[in-house]
Short mmCIF file of N, CA, C and O in Angstrom, two decimals:
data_model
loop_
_atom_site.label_atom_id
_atom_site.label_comp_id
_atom_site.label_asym_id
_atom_site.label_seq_id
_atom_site.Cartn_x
_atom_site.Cartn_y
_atom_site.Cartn_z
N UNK A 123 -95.30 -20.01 0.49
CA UNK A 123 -94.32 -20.38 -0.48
C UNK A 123 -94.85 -21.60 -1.23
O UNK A 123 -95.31 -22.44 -0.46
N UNK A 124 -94.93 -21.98 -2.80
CA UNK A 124 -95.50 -22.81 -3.49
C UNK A 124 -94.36 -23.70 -3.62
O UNK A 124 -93.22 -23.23 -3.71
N UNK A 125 -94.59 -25.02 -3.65
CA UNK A 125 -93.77 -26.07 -3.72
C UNK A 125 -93.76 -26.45 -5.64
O UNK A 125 -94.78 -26.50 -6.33
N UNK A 126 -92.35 -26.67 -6.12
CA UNK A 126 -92.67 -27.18 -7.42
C UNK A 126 -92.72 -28.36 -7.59
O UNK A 126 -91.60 -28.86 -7.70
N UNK A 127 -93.58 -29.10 -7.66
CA UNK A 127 -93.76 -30.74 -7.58
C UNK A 127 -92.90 -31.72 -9.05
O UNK A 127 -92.79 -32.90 -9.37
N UNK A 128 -92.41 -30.34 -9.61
CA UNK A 128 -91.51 -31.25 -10.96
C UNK A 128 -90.13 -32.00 -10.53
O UNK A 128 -89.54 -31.80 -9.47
N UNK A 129 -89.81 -32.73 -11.37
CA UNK A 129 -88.57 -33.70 -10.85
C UNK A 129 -87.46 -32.44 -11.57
O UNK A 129 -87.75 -31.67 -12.49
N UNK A 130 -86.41 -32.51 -10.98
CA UNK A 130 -85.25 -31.71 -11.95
C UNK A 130 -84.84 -31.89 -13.09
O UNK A 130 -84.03 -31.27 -13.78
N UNK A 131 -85.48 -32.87 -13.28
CA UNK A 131 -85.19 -33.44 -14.48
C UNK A 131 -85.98 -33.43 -15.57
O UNK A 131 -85.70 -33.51 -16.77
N UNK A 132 -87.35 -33.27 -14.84
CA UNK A 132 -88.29 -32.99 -15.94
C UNK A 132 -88.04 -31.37 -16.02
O UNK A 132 -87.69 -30.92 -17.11
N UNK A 133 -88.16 -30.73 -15.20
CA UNK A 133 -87.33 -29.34 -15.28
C UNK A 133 -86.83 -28.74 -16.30
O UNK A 133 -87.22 -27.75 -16.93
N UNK A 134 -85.48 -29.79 -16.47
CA UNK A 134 -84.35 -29.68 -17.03
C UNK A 134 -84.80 -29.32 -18.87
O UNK A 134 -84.48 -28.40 -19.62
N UNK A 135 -85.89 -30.82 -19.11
CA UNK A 135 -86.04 -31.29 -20.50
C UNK A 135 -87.36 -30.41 -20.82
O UNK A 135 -88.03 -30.55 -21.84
N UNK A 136 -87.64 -29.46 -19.76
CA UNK A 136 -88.88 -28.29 -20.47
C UNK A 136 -88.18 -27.16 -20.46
O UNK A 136 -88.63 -26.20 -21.09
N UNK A 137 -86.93 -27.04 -19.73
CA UNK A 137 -86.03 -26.04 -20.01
C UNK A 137 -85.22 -26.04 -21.57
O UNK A 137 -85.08 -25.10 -22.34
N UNK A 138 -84.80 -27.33 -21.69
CA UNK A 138 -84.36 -27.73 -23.28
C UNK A 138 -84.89 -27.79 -24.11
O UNK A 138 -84.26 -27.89 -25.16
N UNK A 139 -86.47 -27.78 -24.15
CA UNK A 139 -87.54 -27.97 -25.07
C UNK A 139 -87.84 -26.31 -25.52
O UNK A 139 -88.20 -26.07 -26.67
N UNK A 140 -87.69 -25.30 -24.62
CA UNK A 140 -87.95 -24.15 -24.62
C UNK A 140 -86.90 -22.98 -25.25
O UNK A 140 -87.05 -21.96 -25.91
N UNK A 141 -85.79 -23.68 -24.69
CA UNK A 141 -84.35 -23.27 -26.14
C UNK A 141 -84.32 -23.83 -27.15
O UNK A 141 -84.19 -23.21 -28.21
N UNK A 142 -84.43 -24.93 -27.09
CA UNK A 142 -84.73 -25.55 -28.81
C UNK A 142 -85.40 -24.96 -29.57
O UNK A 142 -84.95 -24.61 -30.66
N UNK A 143 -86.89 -24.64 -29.11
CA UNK A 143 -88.27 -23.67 -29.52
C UNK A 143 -87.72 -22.60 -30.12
O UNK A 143 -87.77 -22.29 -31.31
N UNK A 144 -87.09 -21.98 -29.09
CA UNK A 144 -86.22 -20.23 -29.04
C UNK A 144 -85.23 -20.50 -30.31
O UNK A 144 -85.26 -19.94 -31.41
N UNK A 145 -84.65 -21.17 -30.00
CA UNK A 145 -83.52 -21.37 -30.98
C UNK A 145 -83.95 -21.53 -32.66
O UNK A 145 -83.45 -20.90 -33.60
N UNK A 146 -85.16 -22.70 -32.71
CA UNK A 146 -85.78 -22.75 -33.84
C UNK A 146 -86.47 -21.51 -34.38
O UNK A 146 -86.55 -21.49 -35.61
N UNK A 147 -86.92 -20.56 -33.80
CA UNK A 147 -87.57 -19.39 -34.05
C UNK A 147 -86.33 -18.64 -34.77
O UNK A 147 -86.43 -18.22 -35.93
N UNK A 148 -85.09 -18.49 -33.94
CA UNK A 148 -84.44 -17.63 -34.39
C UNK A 148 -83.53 -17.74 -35.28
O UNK A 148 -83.03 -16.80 -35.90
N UNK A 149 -83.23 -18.99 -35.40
CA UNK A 149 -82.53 -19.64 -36.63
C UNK A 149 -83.42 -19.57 -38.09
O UNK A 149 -83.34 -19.08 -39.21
N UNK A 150 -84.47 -20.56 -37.14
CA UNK A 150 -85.53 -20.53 -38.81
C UNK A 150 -85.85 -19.49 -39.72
O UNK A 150 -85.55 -19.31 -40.90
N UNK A 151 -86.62 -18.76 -38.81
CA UNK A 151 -86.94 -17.47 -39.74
C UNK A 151 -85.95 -17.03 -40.99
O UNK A 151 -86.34 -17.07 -42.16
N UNK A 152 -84.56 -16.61 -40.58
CA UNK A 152 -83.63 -16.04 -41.48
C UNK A 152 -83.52 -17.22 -42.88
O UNK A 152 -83.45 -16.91 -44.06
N UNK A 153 -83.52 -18.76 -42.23
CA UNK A 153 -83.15 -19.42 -43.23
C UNK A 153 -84.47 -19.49 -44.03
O UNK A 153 -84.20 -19.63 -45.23
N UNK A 154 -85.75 -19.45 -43.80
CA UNK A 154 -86.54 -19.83 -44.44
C UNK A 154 -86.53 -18.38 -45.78
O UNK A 154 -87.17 -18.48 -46.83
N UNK A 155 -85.77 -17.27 -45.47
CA UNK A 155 -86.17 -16.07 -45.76
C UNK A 155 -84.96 -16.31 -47.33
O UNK A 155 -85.21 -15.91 -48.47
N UNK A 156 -83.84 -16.99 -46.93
CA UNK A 156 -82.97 -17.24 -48.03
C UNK A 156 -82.87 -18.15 -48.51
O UNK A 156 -81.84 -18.42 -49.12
N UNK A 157 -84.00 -19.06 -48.42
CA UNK A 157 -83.97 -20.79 -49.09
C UNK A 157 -84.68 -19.55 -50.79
O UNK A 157 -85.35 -18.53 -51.01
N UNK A 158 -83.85 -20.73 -51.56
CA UNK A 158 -84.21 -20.42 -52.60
C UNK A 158 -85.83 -20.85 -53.07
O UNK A 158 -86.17 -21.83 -52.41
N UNK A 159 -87.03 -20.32 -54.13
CA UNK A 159 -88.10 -20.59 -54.45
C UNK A 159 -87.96 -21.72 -55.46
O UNK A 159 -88.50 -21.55 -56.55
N UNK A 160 -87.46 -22.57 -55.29
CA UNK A 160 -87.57 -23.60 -57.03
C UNK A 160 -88.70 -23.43 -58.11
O UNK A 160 -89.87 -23.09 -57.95
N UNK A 161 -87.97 -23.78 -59.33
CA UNK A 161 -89.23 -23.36 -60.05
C UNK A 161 -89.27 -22.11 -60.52
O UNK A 161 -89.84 -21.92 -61.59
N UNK A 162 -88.57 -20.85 -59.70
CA UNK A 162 -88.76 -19.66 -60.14
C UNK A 162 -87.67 -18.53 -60.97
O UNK A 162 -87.54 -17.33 -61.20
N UNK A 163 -86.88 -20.17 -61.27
CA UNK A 163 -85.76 -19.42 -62.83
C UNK A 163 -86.55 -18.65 -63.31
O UNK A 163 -87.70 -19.04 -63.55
N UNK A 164 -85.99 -16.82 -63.71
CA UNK A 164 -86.76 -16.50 -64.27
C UNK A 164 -85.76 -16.53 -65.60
O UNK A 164 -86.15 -15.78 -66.49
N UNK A 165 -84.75 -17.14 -65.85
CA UNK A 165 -83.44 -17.26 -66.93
C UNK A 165 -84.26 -18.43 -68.28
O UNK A 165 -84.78 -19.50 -67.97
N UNK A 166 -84.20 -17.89 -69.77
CA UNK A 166 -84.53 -18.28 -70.53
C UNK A 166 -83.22 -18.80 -71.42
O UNK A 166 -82.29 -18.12 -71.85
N UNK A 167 -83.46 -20.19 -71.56
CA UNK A 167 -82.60 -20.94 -72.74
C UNK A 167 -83.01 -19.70 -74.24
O UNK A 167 -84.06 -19.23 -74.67
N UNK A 168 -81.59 -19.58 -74.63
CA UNK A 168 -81.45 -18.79 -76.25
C UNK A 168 -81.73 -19.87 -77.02
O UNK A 168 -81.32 -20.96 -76.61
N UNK A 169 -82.26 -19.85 -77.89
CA UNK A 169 -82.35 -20.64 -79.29
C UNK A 169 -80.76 -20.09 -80.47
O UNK A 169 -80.34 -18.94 -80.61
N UNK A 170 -80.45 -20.82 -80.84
CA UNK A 170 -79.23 -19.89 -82.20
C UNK A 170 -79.83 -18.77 -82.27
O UNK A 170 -79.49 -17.80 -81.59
N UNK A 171 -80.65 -18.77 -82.99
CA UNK A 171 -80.88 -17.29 -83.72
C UNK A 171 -80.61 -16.39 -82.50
O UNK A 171 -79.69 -15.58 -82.53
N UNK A 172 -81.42 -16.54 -81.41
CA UNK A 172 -81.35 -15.42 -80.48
C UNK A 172 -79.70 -15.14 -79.87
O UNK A 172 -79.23 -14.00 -79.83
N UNK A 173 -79.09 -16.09 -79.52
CA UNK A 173 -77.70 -16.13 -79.82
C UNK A 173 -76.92 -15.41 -80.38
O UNK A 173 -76.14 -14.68 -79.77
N UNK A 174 -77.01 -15.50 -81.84
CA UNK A 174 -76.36 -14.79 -82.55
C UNK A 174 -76.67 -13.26 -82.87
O UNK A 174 -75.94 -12.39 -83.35
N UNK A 175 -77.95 -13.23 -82.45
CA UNK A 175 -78.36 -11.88 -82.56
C UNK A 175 -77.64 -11.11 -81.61
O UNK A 175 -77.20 -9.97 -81.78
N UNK A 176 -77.48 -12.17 -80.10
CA UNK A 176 -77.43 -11.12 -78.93
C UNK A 176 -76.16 -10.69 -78.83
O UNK A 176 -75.78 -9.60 -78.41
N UNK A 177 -75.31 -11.91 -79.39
CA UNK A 177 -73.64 -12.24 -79.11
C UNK A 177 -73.03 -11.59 -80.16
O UNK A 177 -72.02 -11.08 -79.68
N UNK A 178 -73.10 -11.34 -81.32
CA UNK A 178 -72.40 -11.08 -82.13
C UNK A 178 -71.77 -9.78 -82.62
O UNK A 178 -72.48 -9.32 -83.50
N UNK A 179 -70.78 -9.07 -82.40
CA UNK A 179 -70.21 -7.60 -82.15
C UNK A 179 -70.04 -7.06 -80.61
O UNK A 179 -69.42 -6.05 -80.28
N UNK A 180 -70.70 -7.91 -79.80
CA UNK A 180 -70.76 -7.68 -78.34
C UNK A 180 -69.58 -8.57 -77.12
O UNK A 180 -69.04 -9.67 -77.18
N UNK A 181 -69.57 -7.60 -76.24
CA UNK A 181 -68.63 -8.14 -75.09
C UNK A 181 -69.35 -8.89 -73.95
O UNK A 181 -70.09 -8.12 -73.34
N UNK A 182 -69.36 -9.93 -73.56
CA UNK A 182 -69.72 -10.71 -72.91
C UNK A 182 -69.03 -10.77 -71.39
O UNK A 182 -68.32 -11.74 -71.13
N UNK A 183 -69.27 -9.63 -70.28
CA UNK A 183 -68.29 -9.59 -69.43
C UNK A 183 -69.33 -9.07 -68.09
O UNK A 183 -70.44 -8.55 -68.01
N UNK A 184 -68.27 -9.54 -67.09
CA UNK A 184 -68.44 -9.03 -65.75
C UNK A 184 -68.20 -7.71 -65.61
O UNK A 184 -68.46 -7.21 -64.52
N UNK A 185 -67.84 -7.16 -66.31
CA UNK A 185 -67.26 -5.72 -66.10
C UNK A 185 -66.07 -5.96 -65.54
O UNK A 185 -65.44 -5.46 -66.48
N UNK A 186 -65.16 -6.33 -64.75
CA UNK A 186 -64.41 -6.70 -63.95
C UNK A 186 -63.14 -6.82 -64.26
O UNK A 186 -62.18 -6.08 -64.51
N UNK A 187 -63.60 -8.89 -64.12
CA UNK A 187 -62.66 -9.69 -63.87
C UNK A 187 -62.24 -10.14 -65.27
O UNK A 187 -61.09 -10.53 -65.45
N UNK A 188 -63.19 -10.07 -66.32
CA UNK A 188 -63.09 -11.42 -67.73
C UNK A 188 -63.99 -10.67 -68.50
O UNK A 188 -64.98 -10.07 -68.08
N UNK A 189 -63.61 -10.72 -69.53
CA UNK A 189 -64.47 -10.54 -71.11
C UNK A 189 -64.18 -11.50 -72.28
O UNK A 189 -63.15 -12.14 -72.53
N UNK A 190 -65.27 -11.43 -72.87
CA UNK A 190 -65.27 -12.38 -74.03
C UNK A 190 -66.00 -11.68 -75.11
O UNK A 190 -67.16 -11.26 -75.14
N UNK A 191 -64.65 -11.66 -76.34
CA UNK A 191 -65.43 -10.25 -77.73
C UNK A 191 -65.73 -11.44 -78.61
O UNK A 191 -65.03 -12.45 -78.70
N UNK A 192 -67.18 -11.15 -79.42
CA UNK A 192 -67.29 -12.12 -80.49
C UNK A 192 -67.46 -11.23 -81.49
O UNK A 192 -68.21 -10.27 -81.63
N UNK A 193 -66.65 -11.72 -82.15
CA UNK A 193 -66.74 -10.48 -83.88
C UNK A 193 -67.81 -11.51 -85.19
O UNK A 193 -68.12 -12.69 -85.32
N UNK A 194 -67.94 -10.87 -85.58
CA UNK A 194 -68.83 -11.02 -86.59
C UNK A 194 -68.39 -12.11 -87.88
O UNK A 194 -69.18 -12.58 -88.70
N UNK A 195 -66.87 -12.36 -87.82
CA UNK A 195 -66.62 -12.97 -88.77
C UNK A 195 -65.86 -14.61 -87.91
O UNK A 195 -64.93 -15.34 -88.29
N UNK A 196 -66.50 -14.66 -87.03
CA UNK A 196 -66.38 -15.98 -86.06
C UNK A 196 -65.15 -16.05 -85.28
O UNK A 196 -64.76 -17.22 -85.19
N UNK A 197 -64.49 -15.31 -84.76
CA UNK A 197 -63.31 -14.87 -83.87
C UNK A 197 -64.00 -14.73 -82.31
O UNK A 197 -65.15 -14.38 -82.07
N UNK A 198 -63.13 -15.03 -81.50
CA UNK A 198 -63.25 -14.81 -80.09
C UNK A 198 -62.28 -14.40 -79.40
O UNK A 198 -61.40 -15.26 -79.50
N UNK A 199 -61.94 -13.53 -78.73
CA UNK A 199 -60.95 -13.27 -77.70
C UNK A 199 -61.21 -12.97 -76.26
O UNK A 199 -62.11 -12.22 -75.89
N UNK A 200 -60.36 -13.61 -75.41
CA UNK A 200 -60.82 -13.58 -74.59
C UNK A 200 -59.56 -12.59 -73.18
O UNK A 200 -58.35 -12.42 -73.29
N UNK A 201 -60.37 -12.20 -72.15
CA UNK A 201 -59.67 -11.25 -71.10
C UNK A 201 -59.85 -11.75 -70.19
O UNK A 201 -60.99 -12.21 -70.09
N UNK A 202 -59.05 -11.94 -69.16
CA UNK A 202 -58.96 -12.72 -67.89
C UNK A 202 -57.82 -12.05 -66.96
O UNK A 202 -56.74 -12.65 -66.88
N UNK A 203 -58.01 -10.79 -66.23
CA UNK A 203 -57.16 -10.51 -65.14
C UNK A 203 -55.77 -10.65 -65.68
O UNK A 203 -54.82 -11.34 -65.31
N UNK A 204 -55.98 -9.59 -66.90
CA UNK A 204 -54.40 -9.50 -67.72
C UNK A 204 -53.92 -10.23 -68.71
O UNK A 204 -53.29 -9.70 -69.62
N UNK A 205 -54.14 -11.62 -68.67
CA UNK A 205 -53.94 -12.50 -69.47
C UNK A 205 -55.12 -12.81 -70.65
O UNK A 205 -56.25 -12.33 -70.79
N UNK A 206 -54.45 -13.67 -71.34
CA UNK A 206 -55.73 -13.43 -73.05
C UNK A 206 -55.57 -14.69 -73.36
O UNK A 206 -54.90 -15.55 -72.79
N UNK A 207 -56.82 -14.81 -75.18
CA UNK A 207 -56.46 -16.22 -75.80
C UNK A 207 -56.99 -15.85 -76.25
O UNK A 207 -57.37 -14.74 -75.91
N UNK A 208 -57.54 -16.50 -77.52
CA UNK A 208 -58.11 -16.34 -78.46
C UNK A 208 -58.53 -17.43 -79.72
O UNK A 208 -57.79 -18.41 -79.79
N UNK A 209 -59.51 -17.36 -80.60
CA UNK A 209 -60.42 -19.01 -81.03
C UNK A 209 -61.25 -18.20 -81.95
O UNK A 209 -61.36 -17.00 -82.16
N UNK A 210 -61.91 -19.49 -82.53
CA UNK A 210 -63.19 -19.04 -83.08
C UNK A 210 -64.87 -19.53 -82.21
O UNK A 210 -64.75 -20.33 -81.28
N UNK A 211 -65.74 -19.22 -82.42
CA UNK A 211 -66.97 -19.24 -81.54
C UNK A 211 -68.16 -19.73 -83.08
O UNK A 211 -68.39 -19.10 -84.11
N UNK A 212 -68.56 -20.81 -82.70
CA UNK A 212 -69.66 -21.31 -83.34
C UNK A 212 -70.98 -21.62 -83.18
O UNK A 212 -71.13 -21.89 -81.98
N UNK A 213 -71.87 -21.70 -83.67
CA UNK A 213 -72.96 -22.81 -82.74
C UNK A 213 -73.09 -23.87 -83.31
O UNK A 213 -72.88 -24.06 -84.51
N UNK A 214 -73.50 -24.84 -82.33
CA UNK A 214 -73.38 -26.24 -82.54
C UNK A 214 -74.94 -26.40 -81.87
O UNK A 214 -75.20 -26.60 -80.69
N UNK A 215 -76.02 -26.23 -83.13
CA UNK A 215 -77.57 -26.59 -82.55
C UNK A 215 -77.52 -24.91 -81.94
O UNK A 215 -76.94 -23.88 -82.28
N UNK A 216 -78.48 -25.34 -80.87
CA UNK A 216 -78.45 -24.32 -79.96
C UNK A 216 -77.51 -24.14 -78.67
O UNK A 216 -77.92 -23.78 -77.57
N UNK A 217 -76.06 -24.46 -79.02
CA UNK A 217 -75.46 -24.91 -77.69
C UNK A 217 -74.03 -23.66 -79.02
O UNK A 217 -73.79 -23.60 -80.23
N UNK A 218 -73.42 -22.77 -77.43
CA UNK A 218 -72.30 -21.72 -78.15
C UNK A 218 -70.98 -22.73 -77.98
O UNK A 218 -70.96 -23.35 -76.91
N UNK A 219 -70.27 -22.88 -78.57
CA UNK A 219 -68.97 -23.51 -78.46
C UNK A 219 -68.34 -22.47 -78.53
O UNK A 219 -68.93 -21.39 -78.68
N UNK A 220 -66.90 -22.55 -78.45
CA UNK A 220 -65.39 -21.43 -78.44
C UNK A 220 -64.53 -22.59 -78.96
O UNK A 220 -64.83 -23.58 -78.28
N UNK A 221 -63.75 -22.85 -79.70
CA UNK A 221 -62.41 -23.56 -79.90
C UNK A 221 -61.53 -22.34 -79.98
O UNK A 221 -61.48 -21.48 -80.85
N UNK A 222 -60.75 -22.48 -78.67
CA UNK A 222 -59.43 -21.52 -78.09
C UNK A 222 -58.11 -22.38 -78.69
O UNK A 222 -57.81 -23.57 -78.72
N UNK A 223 -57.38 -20.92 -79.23
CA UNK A 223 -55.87 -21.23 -79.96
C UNK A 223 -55.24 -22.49 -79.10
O UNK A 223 -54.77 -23.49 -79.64
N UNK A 224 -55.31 -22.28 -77.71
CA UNK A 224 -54.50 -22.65 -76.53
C UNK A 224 -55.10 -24.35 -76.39
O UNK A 224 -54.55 -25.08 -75.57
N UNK A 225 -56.33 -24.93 -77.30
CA UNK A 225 -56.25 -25.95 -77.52
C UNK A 225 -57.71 -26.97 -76.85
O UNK A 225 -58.14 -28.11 -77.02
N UNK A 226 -58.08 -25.80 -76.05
CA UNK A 226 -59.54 -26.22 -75.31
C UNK A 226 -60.78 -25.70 -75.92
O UNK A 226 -60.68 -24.63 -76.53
N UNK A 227 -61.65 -26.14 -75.87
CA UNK A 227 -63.10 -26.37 -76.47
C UNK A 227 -63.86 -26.41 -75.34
O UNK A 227 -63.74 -27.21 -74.42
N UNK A 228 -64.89 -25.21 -75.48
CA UNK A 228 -66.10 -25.42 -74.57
C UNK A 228 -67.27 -24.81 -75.04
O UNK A 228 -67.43 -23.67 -75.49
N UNK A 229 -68.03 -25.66 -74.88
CA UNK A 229 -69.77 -25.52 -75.57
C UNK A 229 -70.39 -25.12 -73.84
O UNK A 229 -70.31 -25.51 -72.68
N UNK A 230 -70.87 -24.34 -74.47
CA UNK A 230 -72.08 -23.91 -73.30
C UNK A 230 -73.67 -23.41 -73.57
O UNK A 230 -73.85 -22.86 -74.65
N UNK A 231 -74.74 -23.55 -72.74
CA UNK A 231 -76.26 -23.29 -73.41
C UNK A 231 -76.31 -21.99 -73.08
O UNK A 231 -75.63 -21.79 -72.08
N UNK A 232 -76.72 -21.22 -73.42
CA UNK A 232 -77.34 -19.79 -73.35
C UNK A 232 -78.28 -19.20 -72.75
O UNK A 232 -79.11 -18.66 -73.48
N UNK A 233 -78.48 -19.11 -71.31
CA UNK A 233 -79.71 -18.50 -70.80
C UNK A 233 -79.31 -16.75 -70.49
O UNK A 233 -78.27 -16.14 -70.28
N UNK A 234 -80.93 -16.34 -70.61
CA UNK A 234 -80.89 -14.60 -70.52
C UNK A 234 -82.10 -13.98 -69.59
O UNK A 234 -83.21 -13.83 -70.10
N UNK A 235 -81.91 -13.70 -68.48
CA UNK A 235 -83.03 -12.83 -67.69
C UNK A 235 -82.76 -11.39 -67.60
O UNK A 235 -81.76 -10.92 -67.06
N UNK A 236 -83.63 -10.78 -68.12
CA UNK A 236 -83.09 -9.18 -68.37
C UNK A 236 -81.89 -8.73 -68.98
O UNK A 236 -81.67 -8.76 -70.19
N UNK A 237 -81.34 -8.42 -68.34
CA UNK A 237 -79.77 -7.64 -69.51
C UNK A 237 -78.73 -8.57 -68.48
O UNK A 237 -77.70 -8.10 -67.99
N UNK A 238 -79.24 -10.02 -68.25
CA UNK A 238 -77.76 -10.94 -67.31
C UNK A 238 -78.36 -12.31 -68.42
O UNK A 238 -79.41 -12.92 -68.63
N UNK A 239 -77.02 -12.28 -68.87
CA UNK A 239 -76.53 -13.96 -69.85
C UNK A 239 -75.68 -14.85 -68.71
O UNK A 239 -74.71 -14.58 -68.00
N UNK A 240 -76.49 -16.00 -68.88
CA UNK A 240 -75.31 -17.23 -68.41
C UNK A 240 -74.73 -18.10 -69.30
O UNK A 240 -75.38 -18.48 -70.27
N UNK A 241 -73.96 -18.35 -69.17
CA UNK A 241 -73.05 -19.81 -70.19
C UNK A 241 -73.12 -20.88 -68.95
O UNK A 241 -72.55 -20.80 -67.86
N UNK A 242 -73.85 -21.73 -69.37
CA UNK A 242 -74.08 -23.39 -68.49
C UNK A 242 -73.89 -24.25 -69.02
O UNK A 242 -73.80 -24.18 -70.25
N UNK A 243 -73.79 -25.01 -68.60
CA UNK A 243 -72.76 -26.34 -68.57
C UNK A 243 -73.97 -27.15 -69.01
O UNK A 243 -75.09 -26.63 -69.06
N UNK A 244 -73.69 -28.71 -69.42
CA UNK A 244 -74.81 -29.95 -69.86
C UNK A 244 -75.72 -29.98 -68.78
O UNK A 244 -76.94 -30.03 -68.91
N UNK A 245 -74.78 -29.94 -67.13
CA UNK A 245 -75.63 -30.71 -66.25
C UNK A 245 -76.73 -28.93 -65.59
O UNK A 245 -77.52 -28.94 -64.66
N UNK A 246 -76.48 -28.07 -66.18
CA UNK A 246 -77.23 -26.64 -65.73
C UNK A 246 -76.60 -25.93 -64.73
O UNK A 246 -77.15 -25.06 -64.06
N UNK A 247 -75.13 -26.40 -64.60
CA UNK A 247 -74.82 -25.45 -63.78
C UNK A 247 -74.01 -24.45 -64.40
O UNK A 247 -73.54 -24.65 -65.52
N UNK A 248 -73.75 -23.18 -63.64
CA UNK A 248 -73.51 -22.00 -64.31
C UNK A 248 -72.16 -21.88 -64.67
O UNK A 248 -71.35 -22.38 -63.89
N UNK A 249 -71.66 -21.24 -65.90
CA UNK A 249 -70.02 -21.32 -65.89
C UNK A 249 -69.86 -19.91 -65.91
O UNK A 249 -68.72 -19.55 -65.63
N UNK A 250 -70.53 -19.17 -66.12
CA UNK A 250 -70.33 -17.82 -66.19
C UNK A 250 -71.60 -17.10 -66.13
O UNK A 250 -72.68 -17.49 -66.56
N UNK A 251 -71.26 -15.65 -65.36
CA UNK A 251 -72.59 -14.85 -65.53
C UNK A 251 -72.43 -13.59 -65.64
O UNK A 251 -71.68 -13.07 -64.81
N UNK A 252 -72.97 -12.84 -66.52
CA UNK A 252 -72.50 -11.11 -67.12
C UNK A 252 -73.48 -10.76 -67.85
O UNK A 252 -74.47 -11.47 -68.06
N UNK A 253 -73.26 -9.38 -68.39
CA UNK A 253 -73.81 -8.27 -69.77
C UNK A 253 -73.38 -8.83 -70.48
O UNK A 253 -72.53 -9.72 -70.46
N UNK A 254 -74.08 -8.24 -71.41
CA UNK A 254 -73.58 -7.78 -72.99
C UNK A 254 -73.36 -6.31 -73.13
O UNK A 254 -74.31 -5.57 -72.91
N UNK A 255 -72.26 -5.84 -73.46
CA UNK A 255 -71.89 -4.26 -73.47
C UNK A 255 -71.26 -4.50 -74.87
O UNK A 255 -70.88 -5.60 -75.26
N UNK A 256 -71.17 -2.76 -75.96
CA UNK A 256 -70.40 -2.93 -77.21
C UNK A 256 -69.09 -2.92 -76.65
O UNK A 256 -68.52 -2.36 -75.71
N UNK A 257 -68.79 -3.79 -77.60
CA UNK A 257 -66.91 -3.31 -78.12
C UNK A 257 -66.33 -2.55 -77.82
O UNK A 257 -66.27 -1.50 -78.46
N UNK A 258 -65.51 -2.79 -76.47
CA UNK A 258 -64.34 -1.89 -75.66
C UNK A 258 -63.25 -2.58 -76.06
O UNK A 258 -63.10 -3.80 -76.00
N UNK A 259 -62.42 -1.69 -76.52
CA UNK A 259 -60.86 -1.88 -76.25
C UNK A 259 -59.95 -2.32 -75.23
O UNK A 259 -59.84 -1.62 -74.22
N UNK A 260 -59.34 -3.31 -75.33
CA UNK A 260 -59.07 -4.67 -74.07
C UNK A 260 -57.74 -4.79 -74.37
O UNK A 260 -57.16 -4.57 -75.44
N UNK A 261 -57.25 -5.24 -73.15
CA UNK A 261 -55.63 -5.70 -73.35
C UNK A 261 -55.16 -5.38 -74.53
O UNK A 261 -54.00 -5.65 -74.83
#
């Protein structure tokens, strides 16, 4: 019979060192797998022109929940889970504004990766994200 010459205690803290290990393996992996890549926006700031090209006669929506129609003669209306409003839509530089009937104003920048538009905010965070689909009939 072999004698174990370790203290229980040292035991103990190569037993804890060895779940920690375990634990780090099995935790890590998954998170390292969903940390985001920085750097690898593949979302492009619109300039106006591209803007107006992309936005103008088109619905700006989740499919869903919300749409936003911009007509051609500077009108906006908007769809939200039944409820509506409605404004005109300008650009200001390269930044889209809305002035809504209901009395609020919001400018947002324009980024586009494939057929998905965002409306973002000054500091880059996202206020919205959708298509562009034609002119459906809404509320």
């Amino acid at each position: 019979m072999m004698i174990d010459d370790r203290s229980p205690a040292r035991s103990k803290r190569a037993l804890a060192r060895t779940a920690m290990i375990m634990l780090s393996i099995a935790v890590g992996v998954p998170l390292s797998v969903s940390v985001p890549t920085w750097g690898t926006d593949k979302f492009v700031k619109l300039k106006a022109t591209e803007i107006r090209s992309a936005f103008v006669g088109m619905d700006f929506t989740d499919d869903v929940h919300w749409a936003l129609q911009h007509f051609r003669d500077g009108k906006v209306k908007s769809f939200h889970m039944g409820s509506g409003d409605s404004g005109k839509w300008q650009l200001e530089g390269d930044v889209f504004c809305v002035d809504y009937i209901k009395g609020q104003k919001e400018c947002h920048q324009i980024w586009r990766s494939g057929k998905t538009y965002q409306l973002r905010r000054d500091d880059g965070s996202v206020f919205l994200e959708g298509e562009l689909v034609k002119h459906q009939k809404r509320g």
